[in-house]
Tab-separated table of C-alpha atoms in Angstrom:
chain	number	residue	atom	x	y	z
A	15	MET	CA	0.000	0.000	0.000
A	16	ASN	CA	2.796	2.443	0.886
A	17	ILE	CA	4.607	1.922	-2.414
A	18	ILE	CA	1.336	2.436	-4.319
A	19	ILE	CA	0.714	5.753	-2.526
A	20	ILE	CA	4.316	6.841	-3.128
A	21	THR	CA	4.068	5.927	-6.818
A	22	ILE	CA	0.842	7.887	-7.274
A	23	PHE	CA	2.319	10.922	-5.533
A	24	LEU	CA	5.506	10.768	-7.624
A	25	ILE	CA	3.465	10.579	-10.830
A	26	LEU	CA	1.468	13.633	-9.737
A	27	TYR	CA	4.725	15.382	-8.854
A	28	LEU	CA	6.094	14.575	-12.315
A	29	ILE	CA	3.049	16.239	-13.871
A	30	ILE	CA	3.457	19.295	-11.617
A	31	SER	CA	7.176	19.483	-12.505
A	32	ILE	CA	6.304	19.577	-16.199
A	33	ILE	CA	3.438	22.069	-15.959
A	34	LYS	CA	4.413	24.246	-12.959
A	35	PRO	CA	8.097	23.733	-12.042
A	36	LYS	CA	7.966	26.589	-9.504
A	37	TRP	CA	5.237	24.797	-7.566
A	38	ALA	CA	7.245	21.578	-7.751
A	39	LEU	CA	10.268	23.412	-6.367
A	40	PHE	CA	8.203	24.819	-3.490
A	41	LEU	CA	7.208	21.286	-2.469
A	42	ILE	CA	10.821	20.196	-1.937
A	43	PRO	CA	11.653	22.403	1.089
A	44	LEU	CA	8.144	21.718	2.361
A	45	MET	CA	8.749	17.965	2.164
A	46	LEU	CA	12.302	17.858	3.581
A	47	PRO	CA	11.311	15.776	6.652
A	48	GLY	CA	9.984	13.244	4.117
A	49	TYR	CA	13.502	11.849	3.770
A	50	LEU	CA	12.450	9.483	6.566
A	51	LEU	CA	10.203	7.743	4.036
A	52	ARG	CA	12.408	5.278	2.163
A	53	PHE	CA	11.938	2.767	-0.642
A	54	LYS	CA	13.927	0.881	-3.257
A	55	ILE	CA	13.869	0.760	-7.034
A	56	GLY	CA	15.469	-2.582	-7.698
A	57	ILE	CA	18.452	-2.690	-5.356
A	58	VAL	CA	18.950	1.084	-5.273
A	59	PRO	CA	17.589	2.797	-2.129
A	60	PHE	CA	15.930	6.208	-2.319
A	61	THR	CA	14.296	8.611	0.057
A	62	PHE	CA	11.056	10.334	-0.830
A	63	VAL	CA	12.730	13.750	-1.050
A	64	GLU	CA	15.534	12.377	-3.241
A	65	ALA	CA	12.919	11.060	-5.648
A	66	LEU	CA	11.249	14.483	-5.839
A	67	ILE	CA	14.550	16.217	-6.578
A	68	ILE	CA	15.577	13.660	-9.194
A	69	ILE	CA	12.217	13.998	-10.978
A	70	LEU	CA	12.397	17.804	-10.974
A	71	ALA	CA	16.049	17.823	-12.085
A	72	LEU	CA	15.396	15.386	-14.954
A	73	VAL	CA	12.368	17.363	-16.157
A	74	TRP	CA	14.364	20.594	-15.942
A	75	PHE	CA	17.322	19.050	-17.800
A	76	ILE	CA	15.153	17.608	-20.593
A	77	LYS	CA	13.366	20.946	-21.017
A	78	LYS	CA	16.712	22.720	-21.284
A	79	ILE	CA	17.786	20.352	-24.060
A	80	ILE	CA	14.469	20.564	-25.936
A	81	ASN	CA	14.444	24.374	-25.724
A	82	ARG	CA	18.152	24.518	-26.632
A	83	GLU	CA	18.910	26.513	-23.509
A	84	LEU	CA	21.419	24.222	-21.846
A	85	ILE	CA	24.529	25.685	-23.487
A	86	ASP	CA	23.515	29.231	-22.576
A	87	TYR	CA	22.804	28.134	-19.017
A	88	LEU	CA	26.220	26.505	-18.701
A	89	ARG	CA	27.906	29.594	-20.121
A	90	GLY	CA	26.120	31.715	-17.548
A	91	LEU	CA	27.696	29.683	-14.761
A	92	LYS	CA	31.111	31.184	-15.467
A	93	ASN	CA	30.200	34.099	-13.178
A	94	ASN	CA	29.049	31.787	-10.390
A	95	LYS	CA	31.562	32.047	-7.533
A	96	PHE	CA	30.598	28.619	-6.189
A	97	ILE	CA	31.482	26.652	-9.333
A	98	ILE	CA	35.141	25.894	-8.547
A	99	PRO	CA	34.419	24.832	-4.929
A	100	ILE	CA	31.525	22.692	-6.216
A	101	LEU	CA	33.816	20.911	-8.685
A	102	LEU	CA	36.377	20.300	-5.929
A	103	PHE	CA	33.560	19.091	-3.684
A	104	LEU	CA	32.365	16.560	-6.255
A	105	ILE	CA	35.901	15.379	-7.076
A	106	ALA	CA	36.680	14.876	-3.376
A	107	ALA	CA	33.436	12.981	-2.792
A	108	THR	CA	34.009	10.760	-5.833
A	109	ILE	CA	37.571	9.909	-4.813
A	110	SER	CA	36.308	9.137	-1.308
A	111	ILE	CA	34.091	6.351	-2.663
A	112	PHE	CA	37.169	4.373	-3.655
A	113	VAL	CA	39.029	5.243	-0.449
A	114	SER	CA	36.235	3.893	1.731
A	115	ALA	CA	36.188	0.347	3.014
A	116	GLU	CA	32.379	0.480	2.728
A	117	ARG	CA	31.981	1.243	-0.981
A	118	ILE	CA	28.338	0.280	-1.366
A	119	SER	CA	27.391	2.513	1.529
A	120	ALA	CA	29.757	5.187	0.184
A	121	LEU	CA	27.898	5.204	-3.153
A	122	GLY	CA	24.652	5.827	-1.279
A	123	ILE	CA	26.213	8.712	0.644
A	124	TRP	CA	27.676	10.115	-2.586
A	125	LYS	CA	24.235	10.083	-4.210
A	126	ALA	CA	22.243	11.350	-1.241
A	127	TYR	CA	24.576	13.973	0.253
A	128	PHE	CA	26.395	15.274	-2.824
A	129	ILE	CA	24.847	14.532	-6.230
A	130	VAL	CA	21.172	15.052	-5.403
A	131	PRO	CA	21.571	18.248	-3.286
A	132	ILE	CA	23.946	19.839	-5.816
A	133	ALA	CA	21.523	18.966	-8.632
A	134	LEU	CA	18.818	20.814	-6.681
A	135	TYR	CA	21.159	23.800	-6.340
A	136	PHE	CA	21.563	24.126	-10.121
A	137	VAL	CA	17.833	23.744	-10.718
A	138	LEU	CA	16.876	26.248	-8.027
A	139	ILE	CA	19.206	29.018	-9.218
A	140	ASP	CA	17.640	28.741	-12.675
A	141	ILE	CA	13.954	28.452	-11.743
A	142	ILE	CA	13.819	31.212	-9.122
A	143	LYS	CA	13.471	34.573	-10.890
A	144	THR	CA	11.750	36.972	-8.499
A	145	LYS	CA	11.633	37.937	-4.831
A	146	ASN	CA	8.148	36.444	-4.482
A	147	GLU	CA	9.420	33.103	-5.744
A	148	LEU	CA	12.291	33.306	-3.307
A	149	LYS	CA	9.824	33.954	-0.494
A	150	LEU	CA	7.957	30.836	-1.582
A	151	VAL	CA	11.060	28.709	-0.928
A	152	VAL	CA	11.529	30.347	2.474
A	153	ALA	CA	7.842	29.757	3.243
A	154	GLY	CA	8.253	26.068	2.411
A	155	LEU	CA	11.162	25.789	4.839
A	156	GLY	CA	9.215	27.672	7.504
A	157	ILE	CA	6.145	25.445	7.185
A	158	ALA	CA	8.260	22.271	7.331
A	159	ALA	CA	10.115	23.490	10.424
A	160	CYS	CA	6.857	24.530	12.110
A	161	ALA	CA	5.286	21.145	11.379
A	162	VAL	CA	8.085	19.112	12.979
A	163	SER	CA	8.300	21.663	15.819
A	164	ALA	CA	4.570	21.474	16.572
A	165	TYR	CA	4.839	17.697	16.829
A	166	ALA	CA	7.874	18.093	19.109
A	167	ILE	CA	5.844	20.325	21.443
A	168	LEU	CA	3.029	17.780	21.525
A	169	GLN	CA	5.578	15.050	22.230
A	170	PHE	CA	7.119	16.917	25.125
A	171	LEU	CA	3.759	17.701	26.724
A	172	THR	CA	2.357	14.181	26.364
A	173	GLY	CA	5.410	11.918	26.111
A	174	TRP	CA	3.968	10.281	22.980
A	175	GLY	CA	6.439	8.800	20.528
A	176	ILE	CA	9.612	9.828	22.363
A	177	PRO	CA	12.317	7.138	22.163
A	178	VAL	CA	12.919	5.443	25.523
A	179	THR	CA	16.415	6.938	25.795
A	180	TYR	CA	14.937	10.462	25.955
A	181	SER	CA	11.663	9.808	27.773
A	182	HIS	CA	12.836	9.799	31.401
A	183	GLU	CA	10.675	11.982	33.627
A	184	GLY	CA	12.403	15.260	34.398
A	185	LEU	CA	14.915	14.676	31.566
A	186	ARG	CA	12.384	14.365	28.751
A	187	ARG	CA	13.654	15.574	25.382
A	188	ALA	CA	11.486	16.049	22.309
A	189	THR	CA	12.692	14.388	19.108
A	190	SER	CA	9.690	15.062	16.826
A	191	VAL	CA	9.719	12.709	13.808
A	192	TYR	CA	13.420	12.009	14.302
A	193	GLN	CA	15.231	9.401	16.385
A	194	TYR	CA	17.225	11.827	18.514
A	195	PRO	CA	16.870	15.463	19.709
A	196	ALA	CA	19.911	16.828	17.847
A	197	ALA	CA	18.298	15.912	14.511
A	198	LEU	CA	15.427	18.231	15.392
A	199	GLY	CA	17.811	21.004	16.441
A	200	LEU	CA	20.023	20.678	13.371
A	201	PHE	CA	17.037	21.093	11.052
A	202	VAL	CA	15.051	23.726	12.933
A	203	ALA	CA	17.804	26.018	14.302
A	204	PRO	CA	19.018	27.422	10.913
A	205	ILE	CA	15.434	28.046	9.756
A	206	PHE	CA	14.608	29.681	13.098
A	207	SER	CA	17.700	31.870	12.595
A	208	LEU	CA	16.535	32.862	9.117
A	209	LEU	CA	13.057	33.865	10.279
A	210	SER	CA	14.342	35.674	13.360
A	211	GLY	CA	16.751	37.603	11.143
A	212	ILE	CA	13.990	38.598	8.730
A	213	LEU	CA	11.831	39.723	11.647
A	214	ILE	CA	14.590	41.747	13.333
A	215	ILE	CA	15.608	43.554	10.160
A	216	SER	CA	11.952	44.196	9.289
A	217	ILE	CA	11.192	45.627	12.727
A	218	SER	CA	14.157	47.979	12.393
A	219	LYS	CA	12.549	49.443	9.263
A	220	ILE	CA	8.970	49.789	10.536
A	221	LYS	CA	7.868	52.460	12.983
A	222	GLY	CA	5.514	51.663	15.806
A	223	GLY	CA	3.813	48.285	16.209
A	224	LYS	CA	2.771	47.797	12.603
A	225	PHE	CA	5.173	44.886	12.245
A	226	LEU	CA	2.911	42.785	14.487
A	227	ALA	CA	0.164	42.858	11.864
A	228	LYS	CA	2.491	42.383	8.907
A	229	TYR	CA	4.734	39.660	10.320
A	230	TRP	CA	2.384	37.770	12.631
A	231	LEU	CA	2.915	34.510	10.760
A	232	ILE	CA	6.691	34.733	11.229
A	233	ILE	CA	6.208	35.543	14.927
A	234	ILE	CA	3.941	32.520	15.446
A	235	GLY	CA	6.395	30.325	13.554
A	236	MET	CA	9.280	31.526	15.686
A	237	VAL	CA	7.363	30.825	18.894
A	238	ILE	CA	6.592	27.277	17.742
A	239	MET	CA	10.167	26.607	16.614
A	240	GLY	CA	11.651	28.256	19.694
A	241	ALA	CA	9.535	26.076	21.989
A	242	ALA	CA	10.583	22.951	20.082
A	243	LEU	CA	14.259	23.862	20.394
A	244	LEU	CA	13.767	24.469	24.099
A	245	PHE	CA	12.007	21.130	24.591
A	246	SER	CA	14.634	19.255	22.561
A	247	ARG	CA	17.313	20.391	25.029
A	248	ALA	CA	19.737	20.436	22.112
A	249	GLU	CA	22.206	22.879	23.628
A	250	GLY	CA	24.226	23.178	20.419
A	251	ALA	CA	21.067	24.359	18.670
A	252	TRP	CA	20.515	26.981	21.364
A	253	ALA	CA	24.100	28.199	20.980
A	254	GLY	CA	23.789	28.383	17.188
A	255	ALA	CA	20.447	30.213	17.278
A	256	ILE	CA	21.661	32.700	19.922
A	257	ALA	CA	24.866	33.381	17.960
A	258	ALA	CA	22.824	33.976	14.798
A	259	LEU	CA	20.459	36.282	16.675
A	260	PHE	CA	23.373	38.271	18.097
A	261	PHE	CA	24.960	38.515	14.627
A	262	THR	CA	21.758	39.913	13.098
A	263	LEU	CA	21.316	42.448	15.880
A	264	MET	CA	24.777	43.819	15.100
A	265	PHE	CA	23.303	45.212	11.853
A	266	THR	CA	20.606	47.219	13.598
A	267	LYS	CA	20.721	50.581	15.342
A	268	TYR	CA	20.543	48.730	18.663
A	269	ARG	CA	23.955	47.075	18.247
A	270	TYR	CA	25.714	48.920	21.080
A	271	LYS	CA	22.824	48.378	23.477
A	272	ILE	CA	22.820	44.680	22.584
A	273	ILE	CA	26.563	44.398	23.219
A	274	ALA	CA	26.184	46.091	26.613
A	275	LEU	CA	23.181	43.912	27.515
A	276	SER	CA	25.046	40.764	26.440
A	277	LEU	CA	28.002	41.628	28.631
A	278	ILE	CA	25.685	42.233	31.596
A	279	LEU	CA	23.889	38.917	31.010
A	280	ALA	CA	27.195	37.055	30.690
A	281	LEU	CA	28.340	38.594	33.977
A	282	LEU	CA	25.096	37.624	35.699
A	283	VAL	CA	25.386	34.049	34.406
A	284	LEU	CA	28.858	33.800	35.917
A	285	LEU	CA	27.817	35.410	39.209
A	286	ILE	CA	24.690	33.317	39.840
A	287	PRO	CA	25.762	29.866	41.101
A	288	ALA	CA	22.913	27.898	39.462
A	289	SER	CA	23.528	29.309	35.981
A	290	ARG	CA	27.320	29.232	36.419
A	291	ASN	CA	27.260	25.568	37.405
A	292	TYR	CA	25.219	24.798	34.280
A	293	VAL	CA	26.982	26.963	31.668
A	294	VAL	CA	30.652	26.665	32.630
A	295	PRO	CA	30.811	22.839	32.358
A	296	LEU	CA	29.143	23.095	28.937
A	297	ILE	CA	31.648	25.624	27.638
A	298	ALA	CA	34.594	23.744	29.154
A	299	PHE	CA	33.319	20.360	27.837
A	300	GLN	CA	33.223	19.031	31.394
A	301	ASP	CA	29.770	17.446	31.144
A	302	VAL	CA	29.114	13.941	29.784
A	303	SER	CA	28.341	15.150	26.259
A	304	GLY	CA	31.443	17.346	26.185
A	305	ASP	CA	33.644	14.545	27.440
A	306	VAL	CA	32.354	12.231	24.710
A	307	ARG	CA	33.052	14.833	22.037
A	308	LEU	CA	36.577	15.448	23.289
A	309	ALA	CA	37.200	11.706	23.117
A	310	ILE	CA	35.802	11.539	19.555
A	311	TRP	CA	37.929	14.484	18.423
A	312	GLN	CA	41.102	13.013	19.938
A	313	GLY	CA	40.501	9.712	18.184
A	314	THR	CA	39.615	11.484	14.933
A	315	LEU	CA	42.807	13.532	15.005
A	316	ARG	CA	44.819	10.339	15.385
A	317	LEU	CA	42.947	8.864	12.410
A	318	ILE	CA	43.600	11.981	10.315
A	319	LYS	CA	47.250	12.003	11.313
A	320	ASN	CA	47.617	8.557	9.747
A	321	HIS	CA	45.300	9.325	6.800
A	322	PRO	CA	45.784	13.076	6.198
A	323	ILE	CA	45.201	13.148	2.425
A	324	PHE	CA	42.150	10.947	1.857
A	325	GLY	CA	40.740	10.421	5.343
A	326	ALA	CA	38.571	7.366	5.909
A	327	GLY	CA	36.434	7.810	2.791
A	328	LEU	CA	32.674	8.241	2.570
A	329	SER	CA	30.907	6.115	5.160
A	330	GLY	CA	34.330	4.865	6.239
A	331	PHE	CA	34.808	6.801	9.460
A	332	GLN	CA	32.874	4.441	11.678
A	333	THR	CA	34.897	1.422	10.511
A	334	LEU	CA	38.322	3.043	10.640
A	335	TYR	CA	37.697	5.033	13.823
A	336	ALA	CA	37.537	1.840	15.879
A	337	GLN	CA	41.330	1.567	15.524
A	338	TYR	CA	41.956	5.076	16.893
A	339	LYS	CA	39.249	5.754	19.469
A	340	GLU	CA	40.014	6.549	23.096
A	341	ALA	CA	40.028	3.513	25.363
A	342	LYS	CA	37.503	5.207	27.666
A	343	HIS	CA	35.181	5.900	24.747
A	344	THR	CA	32.930	2.884	24.145
A	345	GLU	CA	30.593	4.475	21.585
A	346	ILE	CA	31.594	4.510	17.912
A	347	SER	CA	29.955	7.447	16.114
A	348	LEU	CA	29.060	7.777	12.457
A	349	TYR	CA	30.924	11.106	12.286
A	350	PRO	CA	33.380	13.147	14.414
A	351	HIS	CA	30.755	15.737	15.462
A	352	ASN	CA	32.662	18.725	14.149
A	353	ILE	CA	31.951	20.164	10.712
A	354	PHE	CA	35.608	20.483	9.726
A	355	LEU	CA	36.670	17.110	11.113
A	356	ASP	CA	33.586	15.576	9.495
A	357	PHE	CA	34.658	16.647	6.021
A	358	TRP	CA	38.336	15.899	6.554
A	359	ALA	CA	37.602	12.397	7.837
A	360	GLU	CA	35.018	11.607	5.155
A	361	THR	CA	36.336	13.407	2.057
A	362	GLY	CA	40.002	14.032	2.805
A	363	ILE	CA	41.958	17.254	2.612
A	364	LEU	CA	40.390	18.144	-0.762
A	365	GLY	CA	36.896	17.880	0.692
A	366	LEU	CA	37.917	20.042	3.650
A	367	LEU	CA	39.346	22.634	1.248
A	368	ALA	CA	36.141	22.544	-0.814
A	369	ILE	CA	33.823	23.145	2.143
A	370	LEU	CA	36.064	25.948	3.416
A	371	LEU	CA	35.943	27.594	-0.032
A	372	LEU	CA	32.163	27.220	-0.203
A	373	ILE	CA	31.747	28.821	3.208
A	374	PHE	CA	34.257	31.555	2.329
A	375	GLN	CA	32.441	32.417	-0.903
A	376	TYR	CA	29.082	32.355	0.863
A	377	ILE	CA	30.290	34.810	3.510
A	378	ARG	CA	32.136	36.918	0.948
A	379	GLN	CA	29.073	37.208	-1.272
A	380	GLY	CA	26.894	38.044	1.704
A	381	PHE	CA	29.084	40.883	2.940
A	382	LYS	CA	29.666	42.114	-0.592
A	383	GLY	CA	25.946	42.557	-0.985
A	384	ILE	CA	25.592	44.381	2.310
A	385	LYS	CA	28.346	46.830	1.399
A	386	LYS	CA	27.311	47.526	-2.168
A	387	GLU	CA	23.548	47.260	-1.902
A	388	SER	CA	22.821	48.956	1.402
A	389	ASN	CA	20.281	51.181	-0.336
A	390	LYS	CA	18.265	48.120	-1.392
A	391	LEU	CA	16.751	47.003	1.867
A	392	GLN	CA	15.181	43.744	0.678
A	393	ILE	CA	18.461	42.407	-0.729
A	394	THR	CA	20.425	43.556	2.296
A	395	SER	CA	17.893	42.095	4.722
A	396	TYR	CA	17.991	38.696	3.114
A	397	LYS	CA	21.765	38.684	2.909
A	398	ILE	CA	22.148	39.560	6.586
A	399	THR	CA	19.737	36.793	7.523
A	400	LEU	CA	21.496	34.309	5.233
A	401	LEU	CA	24.790	35.161	6.891
A	402	SER	CA	23.162	34.609	10.273
A	403	VAL	CA	22.068	31.162	9.068
A	404	MET	CA	25.696	30.288	8.314
A	405	VAL	CA	26.694	31.599	11.756
A	406	CYS	CA	24.162	29.201	13.284
A	407	ILE	CA	25.414	26.271	11.183
A	408	LEU	CA	29.077	26.931	11.992
A	409	VAL	CA	28.534	27.429	15.721
A	410	TYR	CA	26.368	24.323	16.009
A	411	GLY	CA	28.725	22.534	13.625
A	412	LEU	CA	31.598	22.872	16.082
A	413	VAL	CA	29.958	20.190	18.236
A	414	ASP	CA	27.712	18.273	15.859
A	415	VAL	CA	27.148	17.089	12.260
A	416	PRO	CA	25.353	19.845	10.301
A	417	TYR	CA	25.802	18.353	6.814
A	418	PHE	CA	26.043	14.549	6.659
A	419	LYS	CA	22.332	13.803	6.822
A	420	ASN	CA	19.731	13.662	4.033
A	421	ASP	CA	17.721	16.744	4.955
A	422	LEU	CA	20.704	18.774	6.187
A	423	SER	CA	22.784	18.329	3.026
A	424	ILE	CA	19.805	19.456	0.910
A	425	LEU	CA	19.160	22.349	3.283
A	426	PHE	CA	22.807	23.442	3.031
A	427	TRP	CA	22.593	23.694	-0.759
A	428	ILE	CA	19.281	25.551	-0.548
A	429	TRP	CA	21.061	28.238	1.483
A	430	LEU	CA	23.814	28.457	-1.137
A	431	ALA	CA	21.225	28.622	-3.902
A	432	ILE	CA	19.361	31.483	-2.227
A	433	MET	CA	22.632	33.380	-1.838
A	434	THR	CA	23.380	32.790	-5.527
A	435	VAL	CA	19.951	34.074	-6.553
A	436	LEU	CA	20.381	37.187	-4.428
A	437	ASN	CA	23.678	37.873	-6.158
A	438	ASN	CA	22.026	37.839	-9.546
A	439	GLN	CA	21.077	41.506	-9.861
A	440	GLU	CA	19.021	40.992	-12.952
A	441	MET	CA	16.761	38.525	-11.182
A	442	ILE	CA	16.427	40.536	-7.971
A	443	ASN	CA	15.528	43.769	-9.727
A	444	LYS	CA	12.652	42.241	-11.699
A	445	LYS	CA	9.126	43.007	-10.584
A	446	PRO	CA	7.471	40.367	-8.382
A	447	ALA	CA	5.417	37.800	-10.223
A	448	ASN	CA	1.650	38.263	-10.167
């Protein structure tokens, strides 16, 4: 029955992709949590979201060939600042298949975390033409994040569906549709940061309380997502969201007041015993979670020292790490729980270089827009909020895995695609679609 329903939906999606590709594109961010729905075509595994992206990409590609637009599209990519890092990224990932001791699994990772998300990137930067269409993508992300957050709130209040590990009374942690709380935080925190950034910048431009009427949907969404993050107790998500919020506030007229208030709050946290005893161990990695991460990083560094060029290969970390892990560390993780160690261990030094270049270009393009387009508030607002999203990802990524997961890899390339669209002045300056 499930495969019949999936087949019918995919056929309908194919029709939508042919007739209304913009609507089809909107459904992808909306359906990101659908990666949990999995099936096989022959022996090849797919997730529901992968299937949507592949259908849309194939339809888009065939249309480009039929309309004889593909060559012009490819020529237009010469001005895309992400192209060289993307090529390095793909080369590193491909090499890492052959480095890995788990090549079948590595092929699946290569498809799911590299080929499919990057294909979506190239489709998105071509289909999105106006600010209204861009808002549609953001709306899809917001609705998806609100949906999983609303379920997380219900979970926390009732205890329904929470895995046994996280269901202890007094230590209950919401996981939503995921198997662990961090998965909820990793998905919701960047989207929460985006919406909070949009709201903050918008408030700074509107006098009085008019923003409450205009942005009430964003406010409600933020409340729902904020509650879910709180109930997940994913402290890395809190740190990422707070850092992103602070970053955005630095671009408002309240920046100096915010700095002063932050210093006062930090002082109070250190002076009050209860808060000090909670925060200091977290920052110093003296709690259980911090101790585990330190052990993982020490083992990972030993692995990298012996395999500095190619790392362990895609899906190879877990197998190879067993030889280098700390004796006191009994758990063997899928990844090192640090964005830079993740890429180095999985894709080697070339993959690490590629992700650093992608992040560098993303930040560079964001600040370039703020400097040169300060008179265009909509562009500037979005670029500030996109930069805040990267702040959230990087801060959270210091202690977790913000890329190597089906929804997170797609989400990462959506952020890069939005930044690319914003840098296309011809697209941005067009009138909104009716």
